Amino acid sequence: MRPPENQGVTHLLRLASSLTTKGASAFKICRGIEAVGGNLSVTSSRENMIYTVDCLRDDIDTVMEYLINVTTAPEFRPWEVSDLTPRVKMDKAQAAQSAQIGVLEGLHDAAYKNALCNSLYCPNHMVGNIQSEHLHQFVQNNFTSARMALVGLGVDHTVLKQVGEQFLNVRSGAGSTGAKAQYRGGEIRIPSTSSFVHSAVVSQSAAAGTSEALAFSVLQHVLGAGLHCQEGFRCFQ
């Protein structure tokens, strides 16, 4: 849920996961994870950002060190942030070629008045204009202990708990309050030269756990429940 001045920041954060941190250089992070056959990836939605490391169980201490550095101690050196601009442009170009991404982006733009209407990709006017200060401020306001969760698969619970208690309390508190998403409904048509038409019809649902949610669940199955889409929408085939 980003205000206008933060549009595009999360796009750069996705690309900045391997940049220099206070505890390790970009080169050390890359070589260190590769040396143990691990993998570091970052995905994000309009509500969550997920940092994931995969490795063999014996190497958990090694990759966990890099994960903690990336999430809690980024430096965002100006020249490294500036070097991300070509990758941002490449991401945008690839997304523009995907009809599925275009449908989901247009769907959120039409459905919401604020917050969730923001794109997952950096808007054109912000490409090359997001500075390290923007990234630091966003992390400071949003990467707080009350907003973070540490999840492990195949990891001893005691080890995971110790890591969380030791490192994820660096920023206590709830962080800044984001604007509440306002559903408005609407329609957006995107011109295309393709011979195929991609469309989505959605409606506002109910919060999970409410009695209204049960009615919507029945309606989903009546219509033919299909694949789950991003941001809480459901696709129908």
mmCIF file of N, CA and C in Angstrom, residues 135-187:
data_model
loop_
_atom_site.group_PDB
_atom_site.id
_atom_site.type_symbol
_atom_site.label_atom_id
_atom_site.label_comp_id
_atom_site.label_asym_id
_atom_site.label_seq_id
_atom_site.Cartn_x
_atom_site.Cartn_y
_atom_site.Cartn_z
ATOM 1 N N LEU A 135 14.542 3.999 -0.738
ATOM 2 C CA LEU A 135 14.577 2.604 -0.328
ATOM 3 C C LEU A 135 14.793 2.485 1.178
ATOM 4 N N HIS A 136 15.703 3.291 1.721
ATOM 5 C CA HIS A 136 15.961 3.262 3.161
ATOM 6 C C HIS A 136 14.698 3.626 3.942
ATOM 7 N N GLN A 137 14.015 4.659 3.499
ATOM 8 C CA GLN A 137 12.817 5.110 4.198
ATOM 9 C C GLN A 137 11.719 4.045 4.152
ATOM 10 N N PHE A 138 11.563 3.398 2.994
ATOM 11 C CA PHE A 138 10.534 2.381 2.858
ATOM 12 C C PHE A 138 10.830 1.197 3.780
ATOM 13 N N VAL A 139 12.075 0.737 3.792
ATOM 14 C CA VAL A 139 12.466 -0.383 4.652
ATOM 15 C C VAL A 139 12.287 -0.009 6.125
ATOM 16 N N GLN A 140 12.686 1.198 6.489
ATOM 17 C CA GLN A 140 12.572 1.644 7.870
ATOM 18 C C GLN A 140 11.122 1.660 8.331
ATOM 19 N N ASN A 141 10.214 2.050 7.457
ATOM 20 C CA ASN A 141 8.809 2.188 7.828
ATOM 21 C C ASN A 141 8.024 0.883 7.748
ATOM 22 N N ASN A 142 8.501 -0.063 6.965
ATOM 23 C CA ASN A 142 7.703 -1.260 6.719
ATOM 24 C C ASN A 142 8.340 -2.574 7.164
ATOM 25 N N PHE A 143 9.661 -2.653 7.193
ATOM 26 C CA PHE A 143 10.321 -3.885 7.604
ATOM 27 C C PHE A 143 10.537 -3.867 9.110
ATOM 28 N N THR A 144 9.450 -3.931 9.867
ATOM 29 C CA THR A 144 9.508 -3.917 11.329
ATOM 30 C C THR A 144 9.108 -5.282 11.871
ATOM 31 N N SER A 145 9.456 -5.550 13.113
ATOM 32 C CA SER A 145 9.210 -6.869 13.703
ATOM 33 C C SER A 145 7.733 -7.230 13.702
ATOM 34 N N ALA A 146 6.856 -6.234 13.876
ATOM 35 C CA ALA A 146 5.427 -6.510 13.912
ATOM 36 C C ALA A 146 4.865 -6.862 12.539
ATOM 37 N N ARG A 147 5.622 -6.565 11.501
ATOM 38 C CA ARG A 147 5.153 -6.823 10.137
ATOM 39 C C ARG A 147 5.911 -7.958 9.454
ATOM 40 N N MET A 148 6.814 -8.600 10.172
ATOM 41 C CA MET A 148 7.638 -9.637 9.564
ATOM 42 C C MET A 148 7.314 -11.003 10.145
ATOM 43 N N ALA A 149 7.435 -12.012 9.319
ATOM 44 C CA ALA A 149 7.246 -13.395 9.752
ATOM 45 C C ALA A 149 8.387 -14.235 9.196
ATOM 46 N N LEU A 150 8.898 -15.138 10.018
ATOM 47 C CA LEU A 150 9.988 -16.025 9.612
ATOM 48 C C LEU A 150 9.439 -17.444 9.528
ATOM 49 N N VAL A 151 9.505 -18.031 8.349
ATOM 50 C CA VAL A 151 8.941 -19.360 8.121
ATOM 51 C C VAL A 151 10.033 -20.281 7.596
ATOM 52 N N GLY A 152 10.086 -21.498 8.121
ATOM 53 C CA GLY A 152 11.098 -22.446 7.665
ATOM 54 C C GLY A 152 10.505 -23.806 7.375
ATOM 55 N N LEU A 153 10.990 -24.444 6.329
ATOM 56 C CA LEU A 153 10.593 -25.807 5.982
ATOM 57 C C LEU A 153 11.828 -26.700 6.073
ATOM 58 N N GLY A 154 11.739 -27.767 6.867
ATOM 59 C CA GLY A 154 12.884 -28.641 7.051
ATOM 60 C C GLY A 154 13.932 -28.059 7.971
ATOM 61 N N VAL A 155 13.556 -27.049 8.772
ATOM 62 C CA VAL A 155 14.480 -26.391 9.694
ATOM 63 C C VAL A 155 14.041 -26.668 11.124
ATOM 64 N N ASP A 156 14.978 -26.941 11.989
ATOM 65 C CA ASP A 156 14.662 -27.162 13.390
ATOM 66 C C ASP A 156 14.026 -25.915 13.990
ATOM 67 N N HIS A 157 12.922 -26.087 14.695
ATOM 68 C CA HIS A 157 12.180 -24.947 15.228
ATOM 69 C C HIS A 157 13.029 -24.119 16.189
ATOM 70 N N THR A 158 13.852 -24.784 16.978
ATOM 71 C CA THR A 158 14.693 -24.067 17.946
ATOM 72 C C THR A 158 15.657 -23.128 17.235
ATOM 73 N N VAL A 159 16.239 -23.604 16.149
ATOM 74 C CA VAL A 159 17.166 -22.784 15.371
ATOM 75 C C VAL A 159 16.449 -21.581 14.768
ATOM 76 N N LEU A 160 15.273 -21.830 14.205
ATOM 77 C CA LEU A 160 14.505 -20.757 13.578
ATOM 78 C C LEU A 160 14.078 -19.719 14.613
ATOM 79 N N LYS A 161 13.656 -20.180 15.764
ATOM 80 C CA LYS A 161 13.227 -19.268 16.828
ATOM 81 C C LYS A 161 14.378 -18.406 17.315
ATOM 82 N N GLN A 162 15.531 -19.009 17.450
ATOM 83 C CA GLN A 162 16.706 -18.265 17.904
ATOM 84 C C GLN A 162 17.090 -17.170 16.910
ATOM 85 N N VAL A 163 17.041 -17.506 15.629
ATOM 86 C CA VAL A 163 17.362 -16.517 14.597
ATOM 87 C C VAL A 163 16.370 -15.362 14.638
ATOM 88 N N GLY A 164 15.092 -15.695 14.747
ATOM 89 C CA GLY A 164 14.064 -14.658 14.773
ATOM 90 C C GLY A 164 14.200 -13.732 15.962
ATOM 91 N N GLU A 165 14.426 -14.302 17.136
ATOM 92 C CA GLU A 165 14.528 -13.491 18.349
ATOM 93 C C GLU A 165 15.784 -12.637 18.349
ATOM 94 N N GLN A 166 16.840 -13.143 17.726
ATOM 95 C CA GLN A 166 18.111 -12.425 17.751
ATOM 96 C C GLN A 166 18.216 -11.324 16.709
ATOM 97 N N PHE A 167 17.655 -11.578 15.525
ATOM 98 C CA PHE A 167 17.896 -10.646 14.421
ATOM 99 C C PHE A 167 16.670 -9.863 13.945
ATOM 100 N N LEU A 168 15.478 -10.405 14.112
ATOM 101 C CA LEU A 168 14.304 -9.735 13.561
ATOM 102 C C LEU A 168 13.684 -8.721 14.514
ATOM 103 N N ASN A 169 14.351 -8.432 15.605
ATOM 104 C CA ASN A 169 13.867 -7.401 16.520
ATOM 105 C C ASN A 169 14.656 -6.107 16.383
ATOM 106 N N VAL A 170 15.396 -5.992 15.279
ATOM 107 C CA VAL A 170 16.210 -4.790 15.086
ATOM 108 C C VAL A 170 15.344 -3.549 14.913
ATOM 109 N N ARG A 171 14.153 -3.734 14.377
ATOM 110 C CA ARG A 171 13.209 -2.625 14.250
ATOM 111 C C ARG A 171 11.905 -3.027 14.918
ATOM 112 N N SER A 172 11.678 -2.558 16.097
ATOM 113 C CA SER A 172 10.460 -2.890 16.805
ATOM 114 C C SER A 172 9.342 -1.940 16.389
ATOM 115 N N GLY A 173 8.139 -2.288 16.764
ATOM 116 C CA GLY A 173 6.993 -1.432 16.461
ATOM 117 C C GLY A 173 6.229 -1.897 15.241
ATOM 118 N N ALA A 174 5.117 -1.232 15.011
ATOM 119 C CA ALA A 174 4.215 -1.616 13.923
ATOM 120 C C ALA A 174 4.554 -0.945 12.603
ATOM 121 N N GLY A 175 5.410 0.075 12.638
ATOM 122 C CA GLY A 175 5.735 0.783 11.406
ATOM 123 C C GLY A 175 4.654 1.774 11.025
ATOM 124 N N SER A 176 4.835 2.406 9.889
ATOM 125 C CA SER A 176 3.867 3.414 9.437
ATOM 126 C C SER A 176 2.568 2.745 9.005
ATOM 127 N N THR A 177 1.471 3.463 9.177
ATOM 128 C CA THR A 177 0.157 2.950 8.805
ATOM 129 C C THR A 177 -0.145 3.288 7.346
ATOM 130 N N GLY A 178 -0.481 2.277 6.568
ATOM 131 C CA GLY A 178 -0.802 2.494 5.167
ATOM 132 C C GLY A 178 -2.266 2.833 4.973
ATOM 133 N N ALA A 179 -2.577 3.407 3.837
ATOM 134 C CA ALA A 179 -3.962 3.749 3.537
ATOM 135 C C ALA A 179 -4.775 2.483 3.302
ATOM 136 N N LYS A 180 -6.006 2.466 3.776
ATOM 137 C CA LYS A 180 -6.882 1.318 3.592
ATOM 138 C C LYS A 180 -7.386 1.297 2.152
ATOM 139 N N ALA A 181 -7.312 0.130 1.541
ATOM 140 C CA ALA A 181 -7.744 -0.004 0.145
ATOM 141 C C ALA A 181 -9.240 0.235 0.022
ATOM 142 N N GLN A 182 -9.633 1.001 -0.976
ATOM 143 C CA GLN A 182 -11.042 1.307 -1.208
ATOM 144 C C GLN A 182 -11.468 0.731 -2.554
ATOM 145 N N TYR A 183 -12.387 -0.225 -2.490
ATOM 146 C CA TYR A 183 -12.891 -0.822 -3.721
ATOM 147 C C TYR A 183 -13.875 0.136 -4.369
ATOM 148 N N ARG A 184 -13.738 0.330 -5.682
ATOM 149 C CA ARG A 184 -14.631 1.253 -6.374
ATOM 150 C C ARG A 184 -15.306 0.609 -7.581
ATOM 151 N N GLY A 185 -14.657 -0.384 -8.158
ATOM 152 C CA GLY A 185 -15.205 -0.986 -9.374
ATOM 153 C C GLY A 185 -14.966 -0.085 -10.575
ATOM 154 N N GLY A 186 -15.050 -0.632 -11.735
ATOM 155 C CA GLY A 186 -14.828 0.169 -12.933
ATOM 156 C C GLY A 186 -14.485 -0.710 -14.116
ATOM 157 N N GLU A 187 -14.050 -0.071 -15.162
ATOM 158 C CA GLU A 187 -13.730 -0.793 -16.389
ATOM 159 C C GLU A 187 -12.533 -0.158 -17.057
#
